[in-house]
Short mmCIF file of N, CA and C in Angstrom, two decimals:
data_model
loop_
_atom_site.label_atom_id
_atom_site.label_comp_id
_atom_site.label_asym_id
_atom_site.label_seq_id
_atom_site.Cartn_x
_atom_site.Cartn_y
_atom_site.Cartn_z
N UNK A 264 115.72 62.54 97.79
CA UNK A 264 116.26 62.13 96.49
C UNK A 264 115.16 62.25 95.43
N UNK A 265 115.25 62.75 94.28
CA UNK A 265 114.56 63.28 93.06
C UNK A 265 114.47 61.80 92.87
N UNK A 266 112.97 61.65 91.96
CA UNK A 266 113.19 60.30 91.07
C UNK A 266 112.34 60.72 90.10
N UNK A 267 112.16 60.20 88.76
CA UNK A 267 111.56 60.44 87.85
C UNK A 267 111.17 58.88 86.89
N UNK A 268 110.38 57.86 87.09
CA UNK A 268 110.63 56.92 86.35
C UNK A 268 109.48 56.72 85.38
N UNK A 269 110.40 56.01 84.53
CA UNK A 269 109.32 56.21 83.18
C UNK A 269 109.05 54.65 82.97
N UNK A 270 107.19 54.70 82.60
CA UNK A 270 107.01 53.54 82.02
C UNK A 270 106.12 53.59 80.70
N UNK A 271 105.59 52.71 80.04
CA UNK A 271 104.93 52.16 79.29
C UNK A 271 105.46 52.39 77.66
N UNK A 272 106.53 52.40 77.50
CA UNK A 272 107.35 51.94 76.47
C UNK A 272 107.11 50.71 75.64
N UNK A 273 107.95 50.48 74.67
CA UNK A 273 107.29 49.69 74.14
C UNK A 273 107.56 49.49 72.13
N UNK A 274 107.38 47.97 71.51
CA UNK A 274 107.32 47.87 70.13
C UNK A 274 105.73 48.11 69.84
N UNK A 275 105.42 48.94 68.80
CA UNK A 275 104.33 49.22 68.31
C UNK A 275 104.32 49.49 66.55
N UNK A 276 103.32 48.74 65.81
CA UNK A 276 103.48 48.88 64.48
C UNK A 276 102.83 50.29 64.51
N UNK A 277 103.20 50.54 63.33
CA UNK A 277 102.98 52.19 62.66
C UNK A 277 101.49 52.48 62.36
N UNK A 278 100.59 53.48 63.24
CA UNK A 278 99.54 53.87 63.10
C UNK A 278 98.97 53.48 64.95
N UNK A 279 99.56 52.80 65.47
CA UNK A 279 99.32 52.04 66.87
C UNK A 279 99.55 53.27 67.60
N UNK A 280 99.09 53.03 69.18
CA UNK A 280 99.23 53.86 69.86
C UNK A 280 100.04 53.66 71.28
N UNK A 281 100.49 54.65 72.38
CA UNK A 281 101.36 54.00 73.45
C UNK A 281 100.86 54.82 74.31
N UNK A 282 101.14 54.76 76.15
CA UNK A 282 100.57 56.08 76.48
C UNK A 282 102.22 55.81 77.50
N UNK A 283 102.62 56.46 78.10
CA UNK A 283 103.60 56.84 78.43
C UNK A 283 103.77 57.61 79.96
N UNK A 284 104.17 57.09 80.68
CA UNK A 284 103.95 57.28 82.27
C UNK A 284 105.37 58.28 82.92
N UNK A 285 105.26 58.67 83.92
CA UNK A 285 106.77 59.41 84.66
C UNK A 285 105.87 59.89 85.60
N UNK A 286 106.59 58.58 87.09
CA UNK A 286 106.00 58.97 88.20
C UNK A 286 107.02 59.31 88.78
N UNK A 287 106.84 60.81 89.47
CA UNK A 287 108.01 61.89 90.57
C UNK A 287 107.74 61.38 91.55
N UNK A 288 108.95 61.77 92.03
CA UNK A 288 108.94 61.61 93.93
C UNK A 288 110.05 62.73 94.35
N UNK A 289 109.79 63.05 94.96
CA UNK A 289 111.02 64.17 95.72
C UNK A 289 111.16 65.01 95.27
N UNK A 290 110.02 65.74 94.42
CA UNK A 290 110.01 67.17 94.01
C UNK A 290 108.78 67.66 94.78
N UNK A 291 108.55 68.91 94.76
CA UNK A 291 106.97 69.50 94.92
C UNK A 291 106.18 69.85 93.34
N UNK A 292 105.31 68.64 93.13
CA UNK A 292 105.03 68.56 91.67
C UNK A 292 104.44 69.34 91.62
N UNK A 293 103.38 69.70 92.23
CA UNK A 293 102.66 71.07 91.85
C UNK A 293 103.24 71.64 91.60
N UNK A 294 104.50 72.48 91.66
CA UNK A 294 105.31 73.67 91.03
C UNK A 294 105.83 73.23 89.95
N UNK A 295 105.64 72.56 89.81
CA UNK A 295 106.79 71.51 88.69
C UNK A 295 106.36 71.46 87.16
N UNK A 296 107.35 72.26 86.54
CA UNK A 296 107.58 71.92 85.04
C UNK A 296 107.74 71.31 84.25
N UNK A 297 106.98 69.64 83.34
CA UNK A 297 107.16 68.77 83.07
C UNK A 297 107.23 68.68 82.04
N UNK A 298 108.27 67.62 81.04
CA UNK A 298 108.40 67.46 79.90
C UNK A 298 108.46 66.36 79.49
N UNK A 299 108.74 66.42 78.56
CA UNK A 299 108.72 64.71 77.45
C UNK A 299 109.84 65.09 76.01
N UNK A 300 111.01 64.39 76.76
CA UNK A 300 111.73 64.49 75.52
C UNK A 300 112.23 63.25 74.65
N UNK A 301 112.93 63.56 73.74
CA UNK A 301 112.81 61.87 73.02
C UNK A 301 114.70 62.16 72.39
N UNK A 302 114.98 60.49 71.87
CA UNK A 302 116.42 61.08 70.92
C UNK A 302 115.90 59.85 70.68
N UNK A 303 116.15 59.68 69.20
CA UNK A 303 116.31 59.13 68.31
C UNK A 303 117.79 58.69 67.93
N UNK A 304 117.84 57.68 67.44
CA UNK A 304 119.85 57.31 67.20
C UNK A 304 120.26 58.07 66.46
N UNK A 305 121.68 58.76 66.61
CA UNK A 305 122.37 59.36 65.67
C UNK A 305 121.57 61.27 65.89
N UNK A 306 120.80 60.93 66.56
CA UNK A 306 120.34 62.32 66.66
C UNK A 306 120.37 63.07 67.95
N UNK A 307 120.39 64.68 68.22
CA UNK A 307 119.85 65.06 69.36
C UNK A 307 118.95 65.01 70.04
N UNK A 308 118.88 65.23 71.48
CA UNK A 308 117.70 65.21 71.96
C UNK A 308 116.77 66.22 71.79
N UNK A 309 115.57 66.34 71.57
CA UNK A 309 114.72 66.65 71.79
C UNK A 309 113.44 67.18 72.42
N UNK A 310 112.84 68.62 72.84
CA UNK A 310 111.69 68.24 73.39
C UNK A 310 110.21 67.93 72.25
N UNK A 311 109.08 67.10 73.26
CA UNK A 311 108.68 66.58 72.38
C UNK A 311 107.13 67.30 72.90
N UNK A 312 107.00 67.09 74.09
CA UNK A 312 105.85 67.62 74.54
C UNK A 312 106.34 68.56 76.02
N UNK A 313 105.55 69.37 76.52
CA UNK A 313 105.74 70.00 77.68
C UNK A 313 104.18 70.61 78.30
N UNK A 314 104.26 70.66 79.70
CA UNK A 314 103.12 71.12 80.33
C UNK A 314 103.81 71.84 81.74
N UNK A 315 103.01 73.02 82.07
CA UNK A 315 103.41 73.91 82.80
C UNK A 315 103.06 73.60 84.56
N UNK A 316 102.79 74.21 85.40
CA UNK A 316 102.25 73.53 86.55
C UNK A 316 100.77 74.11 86.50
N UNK A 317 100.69 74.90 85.68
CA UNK A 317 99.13 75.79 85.64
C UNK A 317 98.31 75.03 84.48
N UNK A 318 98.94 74.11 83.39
CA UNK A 318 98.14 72.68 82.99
C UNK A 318 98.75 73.54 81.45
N UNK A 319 99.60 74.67 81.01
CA UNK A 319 99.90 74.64 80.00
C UNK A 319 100.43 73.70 79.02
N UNK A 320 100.48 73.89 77.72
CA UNK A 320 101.04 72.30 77.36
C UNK A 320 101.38 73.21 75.43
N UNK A 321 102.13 72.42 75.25
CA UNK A 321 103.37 72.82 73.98
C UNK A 321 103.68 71.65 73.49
N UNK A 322 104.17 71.63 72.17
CA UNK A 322 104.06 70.23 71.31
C UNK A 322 105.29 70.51 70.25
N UNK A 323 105.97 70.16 70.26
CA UNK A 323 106.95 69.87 68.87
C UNK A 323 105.77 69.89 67.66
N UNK A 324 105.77 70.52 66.58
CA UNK A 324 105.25 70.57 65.72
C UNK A 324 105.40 69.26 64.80
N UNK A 325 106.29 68.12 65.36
CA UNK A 325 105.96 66.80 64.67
C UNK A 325 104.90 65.51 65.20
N UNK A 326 105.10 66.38 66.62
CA UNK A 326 103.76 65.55 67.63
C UNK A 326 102.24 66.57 67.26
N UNK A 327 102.38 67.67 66.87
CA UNK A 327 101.22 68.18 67.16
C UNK A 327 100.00 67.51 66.58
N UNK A 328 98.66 67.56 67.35
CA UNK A 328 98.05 66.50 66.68
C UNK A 328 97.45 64.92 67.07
N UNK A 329 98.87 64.47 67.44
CA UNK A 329 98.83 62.76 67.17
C UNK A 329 99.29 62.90 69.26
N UNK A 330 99.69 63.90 69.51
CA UNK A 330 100.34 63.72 71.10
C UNK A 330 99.45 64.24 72.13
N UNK A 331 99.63 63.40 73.34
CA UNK A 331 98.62 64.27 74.02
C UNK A 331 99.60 64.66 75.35
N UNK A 332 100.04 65.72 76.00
CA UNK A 332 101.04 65.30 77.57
C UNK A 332 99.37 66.23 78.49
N UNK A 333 99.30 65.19 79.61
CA UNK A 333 98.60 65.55 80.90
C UNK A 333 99.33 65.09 81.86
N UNK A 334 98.64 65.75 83.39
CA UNK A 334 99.00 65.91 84.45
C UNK A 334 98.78 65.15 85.25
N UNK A 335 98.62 64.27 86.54
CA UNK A 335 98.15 64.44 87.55
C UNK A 335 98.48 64.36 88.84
N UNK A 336 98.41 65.53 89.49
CA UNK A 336 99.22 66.09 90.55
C UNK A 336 98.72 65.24 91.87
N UNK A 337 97.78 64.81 91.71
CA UNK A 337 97.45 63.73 93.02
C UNK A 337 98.45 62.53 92.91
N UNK A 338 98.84 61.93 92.08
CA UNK A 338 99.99 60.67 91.72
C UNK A 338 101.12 61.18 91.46
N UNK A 339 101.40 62.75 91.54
CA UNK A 339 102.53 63.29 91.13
C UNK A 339 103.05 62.47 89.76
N UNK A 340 102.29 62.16 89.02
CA UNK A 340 102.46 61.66 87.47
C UNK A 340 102.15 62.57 85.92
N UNK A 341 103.01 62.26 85.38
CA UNK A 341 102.83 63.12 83.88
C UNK A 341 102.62 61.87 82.90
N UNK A 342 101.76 62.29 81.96
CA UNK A 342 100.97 61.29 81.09
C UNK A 342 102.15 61.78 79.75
N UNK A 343 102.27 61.09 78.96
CA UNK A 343 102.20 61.15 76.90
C UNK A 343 100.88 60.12 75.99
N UNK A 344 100.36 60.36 76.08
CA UNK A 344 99.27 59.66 75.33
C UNK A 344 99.68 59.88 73.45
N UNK A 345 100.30 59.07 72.94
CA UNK A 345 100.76 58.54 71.54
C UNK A 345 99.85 58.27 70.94
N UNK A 346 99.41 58.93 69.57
CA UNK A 346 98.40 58.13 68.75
C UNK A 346 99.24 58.56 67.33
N UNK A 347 99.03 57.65 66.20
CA UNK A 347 99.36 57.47 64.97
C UNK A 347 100.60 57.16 65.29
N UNK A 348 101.18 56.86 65.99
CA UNK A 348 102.56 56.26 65.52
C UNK A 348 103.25 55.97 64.30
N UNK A 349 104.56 56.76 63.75
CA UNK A 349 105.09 56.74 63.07
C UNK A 349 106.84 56.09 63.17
N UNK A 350 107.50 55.63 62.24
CA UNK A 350 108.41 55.19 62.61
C UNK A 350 109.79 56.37 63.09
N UNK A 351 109.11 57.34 62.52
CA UNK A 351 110.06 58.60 62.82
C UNK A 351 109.83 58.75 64.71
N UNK A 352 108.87 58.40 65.20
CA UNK A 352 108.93 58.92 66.12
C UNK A 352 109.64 57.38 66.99
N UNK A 353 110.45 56.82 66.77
CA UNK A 353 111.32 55.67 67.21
C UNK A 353 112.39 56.35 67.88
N UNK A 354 112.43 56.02 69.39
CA UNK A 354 113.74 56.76 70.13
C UNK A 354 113.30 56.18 71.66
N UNK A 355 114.33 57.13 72.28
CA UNK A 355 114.49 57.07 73.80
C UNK A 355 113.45 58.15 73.96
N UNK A 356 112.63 58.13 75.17
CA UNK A 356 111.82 59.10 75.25
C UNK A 356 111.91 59.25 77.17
N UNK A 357 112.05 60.43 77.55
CA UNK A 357 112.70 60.82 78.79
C UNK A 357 111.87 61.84 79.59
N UNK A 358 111.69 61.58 80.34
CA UNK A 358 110.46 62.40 81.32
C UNK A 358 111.37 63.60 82.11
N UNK A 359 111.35 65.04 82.19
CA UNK A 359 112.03 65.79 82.25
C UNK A 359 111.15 66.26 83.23
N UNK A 360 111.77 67.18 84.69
CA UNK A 360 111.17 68.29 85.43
C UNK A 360 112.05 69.16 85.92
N UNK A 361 111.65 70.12 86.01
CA UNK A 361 112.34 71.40 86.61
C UNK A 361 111.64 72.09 88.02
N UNK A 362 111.86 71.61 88.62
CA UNK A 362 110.92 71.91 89.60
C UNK A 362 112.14 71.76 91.30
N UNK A 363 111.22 72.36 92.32
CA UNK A 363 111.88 72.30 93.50
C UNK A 363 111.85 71.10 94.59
N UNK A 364 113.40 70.59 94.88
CA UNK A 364 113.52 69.47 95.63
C UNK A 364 112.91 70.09 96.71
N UNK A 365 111.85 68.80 97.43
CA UNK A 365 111.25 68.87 98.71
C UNK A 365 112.30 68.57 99.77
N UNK A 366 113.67 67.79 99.25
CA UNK A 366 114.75 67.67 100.52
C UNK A 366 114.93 69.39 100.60
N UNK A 367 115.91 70.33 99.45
CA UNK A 367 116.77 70.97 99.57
C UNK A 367 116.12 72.77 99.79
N UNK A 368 114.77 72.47 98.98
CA UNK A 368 113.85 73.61 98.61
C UNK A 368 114.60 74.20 97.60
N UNK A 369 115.92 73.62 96.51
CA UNK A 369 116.14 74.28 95.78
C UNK A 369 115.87 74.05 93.91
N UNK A 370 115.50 74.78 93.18
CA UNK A 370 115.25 74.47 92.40
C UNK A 370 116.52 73.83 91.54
N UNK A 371 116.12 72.56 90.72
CA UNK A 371 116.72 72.13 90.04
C UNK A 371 115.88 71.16 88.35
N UNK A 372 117.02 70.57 87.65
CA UNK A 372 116.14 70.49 86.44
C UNK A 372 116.79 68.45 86.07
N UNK A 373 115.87 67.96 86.50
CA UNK A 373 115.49 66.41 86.63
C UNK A 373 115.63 65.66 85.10
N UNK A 374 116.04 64.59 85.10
CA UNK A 374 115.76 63.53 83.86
C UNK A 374 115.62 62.40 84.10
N UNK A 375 114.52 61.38 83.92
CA UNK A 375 114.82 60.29 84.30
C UNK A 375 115.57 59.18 83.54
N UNK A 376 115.45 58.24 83.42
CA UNK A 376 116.34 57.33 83.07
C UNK A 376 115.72 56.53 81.22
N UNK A 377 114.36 56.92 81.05
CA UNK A 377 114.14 56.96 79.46
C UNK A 377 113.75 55.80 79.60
N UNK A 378 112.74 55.48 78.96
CA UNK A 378 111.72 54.38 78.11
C UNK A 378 112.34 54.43 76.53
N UNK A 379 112.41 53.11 76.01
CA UNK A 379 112.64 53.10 74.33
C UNK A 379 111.06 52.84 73.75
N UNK A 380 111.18 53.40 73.03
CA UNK A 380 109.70 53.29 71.88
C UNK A 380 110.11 53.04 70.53
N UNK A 381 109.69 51.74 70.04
CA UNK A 381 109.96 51.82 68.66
C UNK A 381 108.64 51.39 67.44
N UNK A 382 108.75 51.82 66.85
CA UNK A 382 107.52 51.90 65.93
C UNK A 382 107.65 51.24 64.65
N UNK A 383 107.27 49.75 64.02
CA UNK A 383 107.76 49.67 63.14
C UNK A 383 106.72 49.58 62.07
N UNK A 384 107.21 49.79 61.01
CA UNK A 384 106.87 50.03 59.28
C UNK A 384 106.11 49.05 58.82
#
């Protein structure tokens, strides 16, 4: 069974920082394609950050900057390290992988269950 759970969520005033956890189980993380997406109310979801299994990494051009996403494949964990917090960036934020179940060996594309972050003014 895939799991993906997210922690370190959280109220934070504006300029504060958060760091943001999603520990896997039941994938083979090393192959594994990880993301960080967010929704905001009233809005779509989003990706926000992404990192490859080879340590690539991609940023929404509203995180670029202020976001950090790392790896580490020994805890099978993906980091978001938050700095400047803004109130725009207030939402659900959801730890995403695409990667291959160690039950099935087949590839599939994971979400976990979302941390709220809110940032206030």
């Amino acid at each position: 069974q895939v799991q993906l759970v997210e922690s370190g969520g959280g109220l934070v005033q504006a300029g504060g920082s958060l760091r943001l956890s999603c520990a896997a189980s039941g994938i083979i993380f090393t192959l594994a394609n990880m993301g960080w997406y967010r929704q905001a109310p009233g809005k779509q979801r989003e990706l926000v950050a992404a990192i490859t299994r080879s340590g690539t990494t991609n940023y929404a051009d509203s995180v670029k900057d202020r976001f950090t996403i790392s790896r580490d494949n020994a805890k099978k964990t993906v980091y978001l390290q938050m700095n400047s917090l803004k109130p725009e960036d207030t939402g659900v934020y959801y730890c995403n992988a695409k990667a291959r179940s160690v039950r099935t060996g087949s590839e599939g594309d994971y979400t976990g269950q979302g941390t709220q972050v809110t940032v206030s003014s």
